[in-house]
CSV table of C-alpha atoms in Angstrom, one decimal:
chain,number,residue,atom,x,y,z
A,12,MET,CA,28.9,-72.0,98.0
A,13,ARG,CA,27.8,-72.6,101.6
A,14,ARG,CA,30.3,-74.1,104.1
A,15,TYR,CA,29.5,-77.5,105.2
A,16,ASN,CA,30.4,-77.8,108.9
A,17,SER,CA,30.8,-81.2,110.5
A,18,MET,CA,28.8,-80.1,113.5
A,19,ARG,CA,25.6,-79.1,111.6
A,20,PRO,CA,22.3,-80.3,112.8
A,21,PRO,CA,21.0,-83.4,111.3
A,22,LEU,CA,18.8,-82.9,108.3
A,23,ASN,CA,16.2,-85.3,106.8
A,24,GLY,CA,15.1,-85.6,103.2
A,25,SER,CA,11.7,-83.4,103.8
A,26,SER,CA,13.9,-80.5,105.3
A,27,VAL,CA,16.2,-80.1,102.2
A,28,SER,CA,15.1,-77.5,99.7
A,29,VAL,CA,15.1,-79.2,96.4
A,30,GLY,CA,15.6,-76.0,94.6
A,31,ILE,CA,19.3,-75.7,95.7
A,32,LYS,CA,21.5,-76.2,92.7
A,33,ASN,CA,25.0,-77.7,92.4
A,34,MET,CA,27.7,-75.3,92.2
A,35,GLU,CA,28.5,-76.9,88.9
A,36,GLU,CA,25.4,-75.6,87.3
A,37,LYS,CA,26.3,-72.1,88.2
A,38,LYS,CA,29.5,-72.3,86.4
A,39,LYS,CA,28.5,-73.5,83.0
A,40,THR,CA,30.6,-70.9,81.2
A,41,ILE,CA,33.7,-71.6,83.2
A,42,GLY,CA,36.3,-73.6,81.6
A,43,VAL,CA,37.6,-76.9,83.3
A,44,ARG,CA,41.1,-75.5,83.7
A,45,GLY,CA,40.1,-71.9,84.5
A,46,LEU,CA,38.3,-72.8,87.6
A,47,LEU,CA,41.4,-74.0,89.4
A,48,ALA,CA,42.9,-70.6,89.5
A,49,ALA,CA,39.7,-69.1,91.0
A,50,VAL,CA,39.1,-71.8,93.6
A,51,VAL,CA,40.1,-71.0,97.2
A,52,LEU,CA,40.0,-73.8,99.9
A,53,CYS,CA,39.8,-72.7,103.4
A,54,LEU,CA,40.8,-75.7,105.4
A,55,CYS,CA,39.6,-74.5,108.7
A,56,SER,CA,40.1,-76.4,111.9
A,57,VAL,CA,36.6,-77.6,113.1
A,58,ALA,CA,36.0,-78.9,116.8
A,59,VAL,CA,34.7,-82.4,116.7
A,60,SER,CA,33.7,-84.1,120.1
A,61,THR,CA,35.6,-87.0,121.3
A,62,GLU,CA,32.5,-89.4,121.0
A,63,GLU,CA,32.1,-88.4,117.5
A,64,THR,CA,35.8,-89.0,116.7
A,65,LYS,CA,35.7,-92.4,118.5
A,66,GLN,CA,32.6,-93.5,116.3
A,67,LYS,CA,34.3,-92.4,113.0
A,68,GLN,CA,37.6,-93.9,113.7
A,69,LEU,CA,38.5,-96.9,111.6
A,70,ARG,CA,41.5,-99.3,112.4
A,71,PHE,CA,42.9,-102.5,111.6
A,72,LYS,CA,41.8,-105.5,113.4
A,73,GLU,CA,44.2,-107.7,115.8
A,74,ASN,CA,44.8,-109.9,113.0
A,75,GLY,CA,46.5,-107.2,110.9
A,76,GLU,CA,43.6,-107.0,108.4
A,77,PHE,CA,41.2,-104.4,107.2
A,78,LYS,CA,38.4,-105.7,104.7
A,79,ILE,CA,36.2,-103.6,102.5
A,80,LEU,CA,33.2,-104.6,100.6
A,81,GLN,CA,32.4,-102.6,97.5
A,82,VAL,CA,28.8,-102.5,96.3
A,83,ALA,CA,28.2,-100.8,92.9
A,84,ASP,CA,25.0,-100.0,91.1
A,85,MET,CA,22.1,-101.4,93.4
A,86,HIS,CA,19.6,-99.3,91.5
A,87,TYR,CA,17.1,-99.8,94.3
A,88,ALA,CA,13.7,-98.4,93.9
A,89,ASP,CA,10.5,-99.6,95.6
A,90,GLY,CA,11.4,-103.0,97.1
A,91,LYS,CA,9.3,-106.0,96.5
A,92,THR,CA,7.1,-104.2,93.8
A,93,THR,CA,10.3,-103.4,91.6
A,94,PRO,CA,10.9,-105.9,89.1
A,95,CYS,CA,14.4,-107.4,88.2
A,96,ARG,CA,16.0,-106.7,84.8
A,97,ASP,CA,17.9,-109.1,82.7
A,98,VAL,CA,17.7,-112.2,84.6
A,99,LEU,CA,16.8,-115.9,83.4
A,100,PRO,CA,13.2,-116.7,82.8
A,101,SER,CA,13.3,-119.0,85.7
A,102,GLU,CA,14.3,-116.4,87.9
A,103,ASN,CA,12.0,-113.7,86.9
A,104,VAL,CA,8.7,-114.7,88.5
A,105,SER,CA,9.5,-113.5,92.2
A,106,CYS,CA,12.6,-111.4,91.5
A,107,SER,CA,12.7,-108.0,93.0
A,108,ASP,CA,14.6,-105.3,94.8
A,109,LEU,CA,14.6,-107.8,97.8
A,110,ASN,CA,17.0,-110.0,95.7
A,111,THR,CA,19.4,-107.1,96.0
A,112,THR,CA,18.8,-106.8,99.7
A,113,ALA,CA,19.5,-110.6,100.2
A,114,PHE,CA,22.5,-110.6,98.2
A,115,LEU,CA,24.0,-107.8,100.4
A,116,HIS,CA,22.9,-109.7,103.6
A,117,ARG,CA,24.6,-112.8,102.3
A,118,MET,CA,27.8,-110.8,101.5
A,119,ILE,CA,27.9,-109.3,105.0
A,120,LEU,CA,27.5,-112.8,106.6
A,121,ALA,CA,30.2,-114.3,104.3
A,122,GLU,CA,32.9,-111.8,104.3
A,123,LYS,CA,32.1,-109.8,107.6
A,124,PRO,CA,33.7,-106.6,106.2
A,125,ASP,CA,35.1,-103.8,108.3
A,126,LEU,CA,33.8,-101.2,105.9
A,127,ILE,CA,31.2,-101.3,103.2
A,128,VAL,CA,31.6,-98.7,100.3
A,129,PHE,CA,28.6,-97.9,98.0
A,130,THR,CA,29.9,-96.6,94.8
A,131,GLY,CA,26.9,-94.8,93.3
A,132,ASP,CA,23.7,-95.5,91.5
A,133,ASN,CA,22.5,-96.7,95.0
A,134,ILE,CA,19.0,-96.0,93.9
A,135,TYR,CA,17.3,-95.6,90.6
A,136,ALA,CA,15.6,-92.5,91.6
A,137,SER,CA,13.3,-92.1,88.5
A,138,ASP,CA,11.6,-95.5,89.5
A,139,ALA,CA,11.5,-94.7,93.1
A,140,THR,CA,8.2,-93.5,94.7
A,141,ASP,CA,9.9,-92.0,97.7
A,142,ALA,CA,13.6,-91.4,97.2
A,143,ALA,CA,14.4,-91.1,101.0
A,144,ARG,CA,12.6,-94.5,101.7
A,145,SER,CA,14.6,-96.1,98.9
A,146,LEU,CA,17.7,-95.0,100.4
A,147,ASP,CA,16.9,-96.2,103.6
A,148,ALA,CA,15.9,-99.6,102.2
A,149,ALA,CA,18.9,-99.8,100.0
A,150,PHE,CA,21.4,-99.3,102.9
A,151,SER,CA,19.3,-101.2,105.5
A,152,PRO,CA,21.4,-104.4,105.5
A,153,ALA,CA,24.6,-102.5,106.4
A,154,ILE,CA,22.8,-100.5,109.1
A,155,SER,CA,21.2,-103.4,110.6
A,156,ALA,CA,24.5,-105.3,110.8
A,157,SER,CA,26.1,-102.1,112.7
A,158,ILE,CA,28.7,-102.0,110.0
A,159,PRO,CA,30.5,-98.7,109.1
A,160,TRP,CA,29.7,-97.7,105.7
A,161,ALA,CA,30.5,-94.9,103.1
A,162,ALA,CA,28.7,-93.9,99.9
A,163,VAL,CA,29.1,-91.8,96.9
A,164,LEU,CA,26.6,-90.7,94.2
A,165,GLY,CA,26.3,-92.0,90.8
A,166,ASN,CA,24.3,-90.4,87.9
A,167,HIS,CA,20.9,-91.7,88.8
A,168,ASP,CA,20.8,-91.2,92.6
A,169,GLN,CA,19.3,-87.6,92.1
A,170,GLN,CA,16.6,-88.3,89.5
A,171,SER,CA,13.7,-87.8,91.9
A,172,ALA,CA,12.4,-85.0,94.4
A,173,LEU,CA,15.6,-85.0,96.0
A,174,SER,CA,18.7,-83.2,94.4
A,175,ARG,CA,22.2,-84.6,94.7
A,176,GLU,CA,22.7,-82.3,97.8
A,177,GLY,CA,19.4,-83.5,99.2
A,178,VAL,CA,20.4,-87.2,98.6
A,179,MET,CA,23.8,-86.8,100.4
A,180,LYS,CA,22.2,-84.9,103.3
A,181,HIS,CA,19.8,-87.7,103.7
A,182,ILE,CA,22.5,-90.3,103.6
A,183,VAL,CA,24.7,-88.6,106.3
A,184,THR,CA,21.7,-89.0,108.8
A,185,LEU,CA,21.6,-92.6,108.6
A,186,ASN,CA,22.9,-94.8,111.2
A,187,HIS,CA,26.6,-96.1,111.1
A,188,THR,CA,27.5,-94.1,107.9
A,189,LEU,CA,30.8,-92.2,107.7
A,190,SER,CA,29.6,-90.5,104.7
A,191,GLN,CA,30.0,-86.8,104.5
A,192,VAL,CA,28.2,-84.1,102.3
A,193,ASN,CA,31.5,-82.5,101.8
A,194,PRO,CA,34.7,-81.9,103.6
A,195,ALA,CA,34.4,-80.0,106.8
A,196,GLY,CA,35.7,-76.4,106.5
A,197,VAL,CA,35.9,-76.4,102.8
A,198,ASP,CA,34.2,-73.6,101.4
A,199,LEU,CA,34.1,-74.1,97.6
A,200,ILE,CA,34.1,-77.4,96.0
A,201,ASP,CA,32.0,-79.0,93.2
A,202,GLY,CA,29.8,-81.9,93.8
A,203,PHE,CA,28.4,-83.5,97.0
A,204,GLY,CA,30.1,-86.5,98.6
A,205,ASN,CA,33.8,-85.5,98.5
A,206,TYR,CA,35.5,-86.8,101.7
A,207,ASN,CA,38.4,-88.9,103.1
A,208,LEU,CA,38.7,-91.5,105.8
A,209,GLU,CA,41.6,-92.7,107.7
A,210,VAL,CA,42.3,-96.3,108.6
A,211,HIS,CA,44.5,-96.5,111.6
A,212,GLY,CA,47.0,-99.3,112.6
A,213,VAL,CA,46.1,-102.0,115.1
A,214,GLU,CA,45.4,-100.7,118.7
A,215,GLY,CA,48.5,-101.1,121.0
A,216,SER,CA,50.9,-101.1,118.1
A,217,GLY,CA,53.3,-98.3,117.2
A,218,PHE,CA,50.9,-97.3,114.5
A,219,GLU,CA,47.6,-97.1,116.5
A,220,ASN,CA,47.6,-93.2,116.1
A,221,LYS,CA,48.8,-93.2,112.4
A,222,SER,CA,46.5,-93.8,109.3
A,223,VAL,CA,48.3,-96.6,107.4
A,224,LEU,CA,45.5,-96.8,104.8
A,225,ASN,CA,43.7,-93.6,103.3
A,226,LEU,CA,40.4,-93.8,101.6
A,227,TYR,CA,39.3,-90.9,99.2
A,228,PHE,CA,35.7,-90.6,98.1
A,229,LEU,CA,34.7,-88.3,95.3
A,230,ASP,CA,31.6,-87.1,93.5
A,231,SER,CA,32.3,-87.9,89.8
A,232,GLY,CA,29.0,-86.1,88.7
A,233,ASP,CA,26.1,-87.0,86.8
A,234,TYR,CA,25.9,-85.5,83.4
A,235,SER,CA,27.9,-82.6,81.8
A,236,LYS,CA,26.3,-79.2,82.5
A,237,VAL,CA,28.4,-77.5,79.8
A,238,PRO,CA,26.4,-77.1,76.7
A,239,SER,CA,29.0,-77.7,74.3
A,240,ILE,CA,30.1,-80.9,76.0
A,241,SER,CA,27.8,-84.0,75.8
A,242,GLY,CA,27.9,-87.1,78.1
A,243,TYR,CA,28.7,-87.8,81.6
A,244,GLY,CA,30.2,-85.7,84.3
A,245,TRP,CA,33.8,-85.5,85.6
A,246,ILE,CA,35.9,-84.7,88.6
A,247,LYS,CA,36.5,-81.0,88.6
A,248,PRO,CA,39.6,-78.9,89.5
A,249,SER,CA,38.2,-77.8,92.8
A,250,GLN,CA,37.9,-81.5,93.9
A,251,GLN,CA,41.2,-82.4,92.5
A,252,PHE,CA,42.9,-79.4,94.5
A,253,TRP,CA,41.1,-80.7,97.7
A,254,PHE,CA,42.4,-84.2,97.1
A,255,GLN,CA,45.8,-82.7,96.5
A,256,ARG,CA,45.9,-80.8,99.7
A,257,THR,CA,44.4,-83.8,101.7
A,258,SER,CA,46.8,-86.2,100.1
A,259,LEU,CA,49.8,-84.0,101.0
A,260,GLU,CA,48.7,-83.4,104.7
A,261,LEU,CA,48.3,-87.1,105.1
A,262,GLN,CA,51.6,-88.0,103.6
A,263,LYS,CA,53.4,-85.4,105.7
A,264,ALA,CA,51.7,-86.7,109.0
A,265,TYR,CA,52.6,-90.4,108.1
A,266,MET,CA,56.1,-89.5,107.4
A,267,SER,CA,56.7,-87.7,110.7
A,268,LYS,CA,57.4,-89.0,114.1
A,269,PRO,CA,56.5,-91.1,115.8
A,270,GLU,CA,57.2,-94.0,113.6
A,271,ALA,CA,58.3,-91.7,110.7
A,272,GLN,CA,58.1,-93.7,107.4
A,273,GLU,CA,60.0,-93.0,104.1
A,274,ALA,CA,57.1,-93.3,101.8
A,275,PRO,CA,53.5,-92.4,101.9
A,276,ALA,CA,50.7,-94.5,103.3
A,277,PRO,CA,48.8,-96.3,100.5
A,278,GLY,CA,45.5,-95.0,99.4
A,279,LEU,CA,42.4,-96.1,97.7
A,280,ALA,CA,40.0,-93.8,95.8
A,281,TYR,CA,36.0,-94.6,95.3
A,282,PHE,CA,33.9,-92.9,92.9
A,283,HIS,CA,31.2,-94.0,90.4
A,284,ILE,CA,32.1,-93.0,86.8
A,285,PRO,CA,35.2,-94.6,85.5
A,286,LEU,CA,38.3,-92.4,84.3
A,287,PRO,CA,39.2,-92.3,80.5
A,288,GLU,CA,42.4,-94.0,81.3
A,289,PHE,CA,40.5,-97.2,81.8
A,290,THR,CA,40.6,-97.5,78.0
A,291,ASN,CA,44.4,-97.8,78.3
A,292,VAL,CA,44.0,-100.8,80.5
A,293,VAL,CA,41.8,-102.5,78.1
A,294,ASN,CA,44.0,-101.6,75.1
A,295,SER,CA,46.9,-103.4,76.9
A,296,SER,CA,45.0,-106.5,77.6
A,297,ASN,CA,46.8,-106.7,80.9
A,298,TYR,CA,43.7,-107.0,83.3
A,299,THR,CA,42.0,-109.7,85.4
A,300,GLY,CA,38.3,-110.2,84.8
A,301,VAL,CA,36.0,-109.2,82.0
A,302,LYS,CA,34.9,-106.3,79.8
A,303,GLN,CA,31.4,-106.4,78.3
A,304,ASP,CA,30.4,-102.9,78.4
A,305,PRO,CA,32.0,-99.9,76.7
A,306,ILE,CA,34.1,-97.7,78.9
A,307,SER,CA,31.4,-95.0,79.7
A,308,SER,CA,33.8,-92.2,81.1
A,309,ALA,CA,33.1,-88.4,80.4
A,310,SER,CA,33.9,-87.2,77.0
A,311,VAL,CA,36.6,-84.9,78.3
A,312,ASN,CA,39.6,-85.8,80.3
A,313,SER,CA,39.8,-83.6,83.4
A,314,GLY,CA,43.3,-84.7,84.3
A,315,PHE,CA,42.4,-86.5,87.5
A,316,PHE,CA,44.4,-89.6,86.7
A,317,SER,CA,47.4,-87.5,86.3
A,318,THR,CA,46.6,-85.9,89.5
A,319,LEU,CA,46.7,-89.3,91.2
A,320,VAL,CA,49.8,-90.3,89.7
A,321,GLU,CA,51.6,-87.1,90.8
A,322,ALA,CA,50.4,-87.4,94.3
A,323,GLY,CA,51.9,-90.9,94.6
A,324,ASP,CA,49.8,-92.5,97.4
A,325,VAL,CA,46.8,-93.8,95.6
A,326,LYS,CA,47.3,-97.5,94.5
A,327,ALA,CA,44.0,-98.4,93.3
A,328,VAL,CA,40.7,-96.8,92.0
A,329,PHE,CA,37.3,-98.5,92.4
A,330,ASN,CA,34.3,-97.6,90.1
A,331,GLY,CA,30.9,-98.8,89.1
A,332,HIS,CA,28.7,-97.4,86.4
A,333,ASP,CA,29.5,-100.1,83.6
A,334,HIS,CA,27.7,-103.1,85.1
A,335,LEU,CA,29.1,-105.7,82.8
A,336,ASN,CA,32.7,-104.7,83.3
A,337,ASP,CA,34.4,-106.3,86.4
A,338,PHE,CA,38.0,-106.1,85.6
A,339,CYS,CA,41.0,-104.8,87.4
A,340,GLY,CA,44.3,-103.7,85.6
A,341,GLU,CA,47.3,-101.6,86.2
A,342,TYR,CA,48.2,-98.4,84.3
A,343,THR,CA,51.1,-96.2,85.1
A,344,GLY,CA,51.5,-97.7,88.6
A,345,ILE,CA,47.7,-97.4,89.8
A,346,GLN,CA,45.2,-100.4,89.4
A,347,LEU,CA,41.9,-99.4,87.9
A,348,CYS,CA,39.0,-101.6,89.0
A,349,TYR,CA,35.5,-102.3,88.4
A,350,ALA,CA,33.2,-103.9,90.8
A,351,GLY,CA,30.5,-105.3,88.4
A,352,GLY,CA,26.8,-104.8,88.7
A,353,PHE,CA,25.3,-105.7,92.1
A,354,GLY,CA,21.7,-104.7,92.0
A,355,TYR,CA,18.8,-106.7,90.2
A,356,HIS,CA,16.9,-103.7,89.0
A,357,ALA,CA,20.1,-102.3,87.3
A,358,TYR,CA,20.7,-103.5,83.7
A,359,GLY,CA,22.9,-106.8,83.6
A,360,LYS,CA,23.1,-110.0,81.2
A,361,ALA,CA,20.8,-113.0,81.8
A,362,GLY,CA,23.0,-115.9,83.3
A,363,TRP,CA,25.9,-113.6,84.4
A,364,ALA,CA,25.7,-113.3,88.1
A,365,ARG,CA,25.4,-110.2,89.9
A,366,ARG,CA,28.7,-109.5,92.0
A,367,ALA,CA,30.6,-107.6,94.5
A,368,ARG,CA,34.3,-106.7,94.9
A,369,VAL,CA,36.1,-107.4,98.3
A,370,VAL,CA,39.4,-105.6,99.0
A,371,VAL,CA,41.8,-106.7,102.0
A,372,ALA,CA,44.6,-104.7,103.2
A,373,THR,CA,47.1,-106.6,105.3
A,374,LEU,CA,49.7,-105.2,107.5
A,375,GLU,CA,53.4,-106.0,108.0
A,376,LYS,CA,54.4,-108.2,111.1
A,377,THR,CA,57.3,-106.5,113.0
A,378,ASP,CA,60.4,-108.0,114.7
A,379,GLU,CA,58.7,-107.3,118.0
A,380,ALA,CA,55.8,-109.5,117.0
A,381,SER,CA,53.5,-106.4,116.6
A,382,TRP,CA,51.9,-104.9,113.5
A,383,GLY,CA,53.6,-102.1,111.4
A,384,PRO,CA,52.8,-100.5,108.1
A,385,LEU,CA,50.8,-101.8,105.2
A,386,LYS,CA,52.3,-104.9,103.5
A,387,SER,CA,49.8,-105.8,100.7
A,388,ILE,CA,46.3,-105.1,99.2
A,389,LYS,CA,44.5,-108.0,97.7
A,390,THR,CA,41.2,-108.3,95.8
A,391,TRP,CA,38.6,-110.8,94.7
A,392,LYS,CA,35.1,-110.9,93.6
A,393,ARG,CA,31.9,-112.8,94.9
A,394,LEU,CA,29.0,-113.8,92.8
A,395,ASP,CA,25.4,-114.2,93.8
A,396,ASP,CA,25.0,-117.9,93.0
A,397,GLN,CA,24.4,-120.7,95.2
A,398,ASN,CA,28.0,-120.9,96.7
A,399,LEU,CA,28.8,-117.2,96.7
A,400,SER,CA,31.7,-118.2,94.4
A,401,THR,CA,35.0,-116.4,94.8
A,402,ILE,CA,36.8,-115.6,91.6
A,403,ASP,CA,39.6,-113.6,90.2
A,404,VAL,CA,41.8,-113.3,93.3
A,405,GLN,CA,44.7,-110.8,92.6
A,406,VAL,CA,47.3,-108.9,94.5
A,407,LEU,CA,46.8,-105.1,93.7
A,408,TRP,CA,49.8,-103.9,95.6
A,409,SER,CA,52.7,-105.1,97.7
A,410,ASN,CA,55.5,-103.2,99.3
A,411,ASN,CA,57.8,-106.1,98.1
A,412,THR,CA,57.2,-105.1,94.4
A,413,PRO,CA,58.6,-102.3,92.3
A,414,GLY,CA,56.6,-99.2,93.1
A,415,GLY,CA,55.6,-100.5,96.5
A,416,ALA,CA,56.0,-98.3,99.5
């Protein structure tokens, strides 16, 4: 595998060789567990300019909040010439990809997010005449609003002239994105779009130089490359090893001076394909929202949920993929959440509004009237109806509840 250096020159879609194959394809015969013993990660230090660091730094606002808008499954194609799917007859006449664009504009104006996260199937590449142009159009509302945004890949983003690597290499050239092709300095890792972002405390507080909320982004793959295993892809051991190393380093930094904390900073994980453990949430019936689709996870369990539980910092996982599911439910101390389908060219259900998920993390107020560590994580959904209706408000995590930091 080539090393992806954060200081590489920008690439555009036309400069990417579509013949480059994912590392995953080169290891069809390697077992899921066997790869972990062979993988070696070189976490080398990479020089980053002060300006670049400043541009990529996320932090809580002066009101002690940080808001994330999750957009799942836009399935963008060719704009106004791309028809909508599964809408009411009265909506179908003039409905197109532009309805998806308009919905994103409305959400940005209504919620004013600090970060937008696109959790895969951003474009429906097989219907896109020019994948690079479709990506540009799909992300354009975030870009025009000058809001930081991050993206991961789904199982449809690469179904055109651009490979998965090519798609991510194009994404990272776009304005205001914090997306990365892969972690800087990591020699060997499956997939494209594995990276993390730190959210620092309020400027001027004791936590301004500490990440009080950690965001993990992973490539959950597209389809199995192992002939004997059918169905969707999964998060590989190399990715899990990178997550473990990254989580451990972030926890060590947070629990060290200054402002040393007794427990890790909470984390959130974003990727496209749901984990098999979503089925456990459904079986318990202890969730908020609806399940109308089967849980379309990989046919094998790679053990990533156990890895998350063992790490101890991730409080919630956010996926897309199954458009008619929008529930959140807790399993073994971690909230497993769908966003619900956002895009109008994606399959849906006529009369069931397209939707988006909002997450707000709130800091604790200190005795000195400043801001301290994270206090709570709350979520709700917004519907693309006349009033942008808010539904299913719930607390995902609180430091006042058992299991809270």
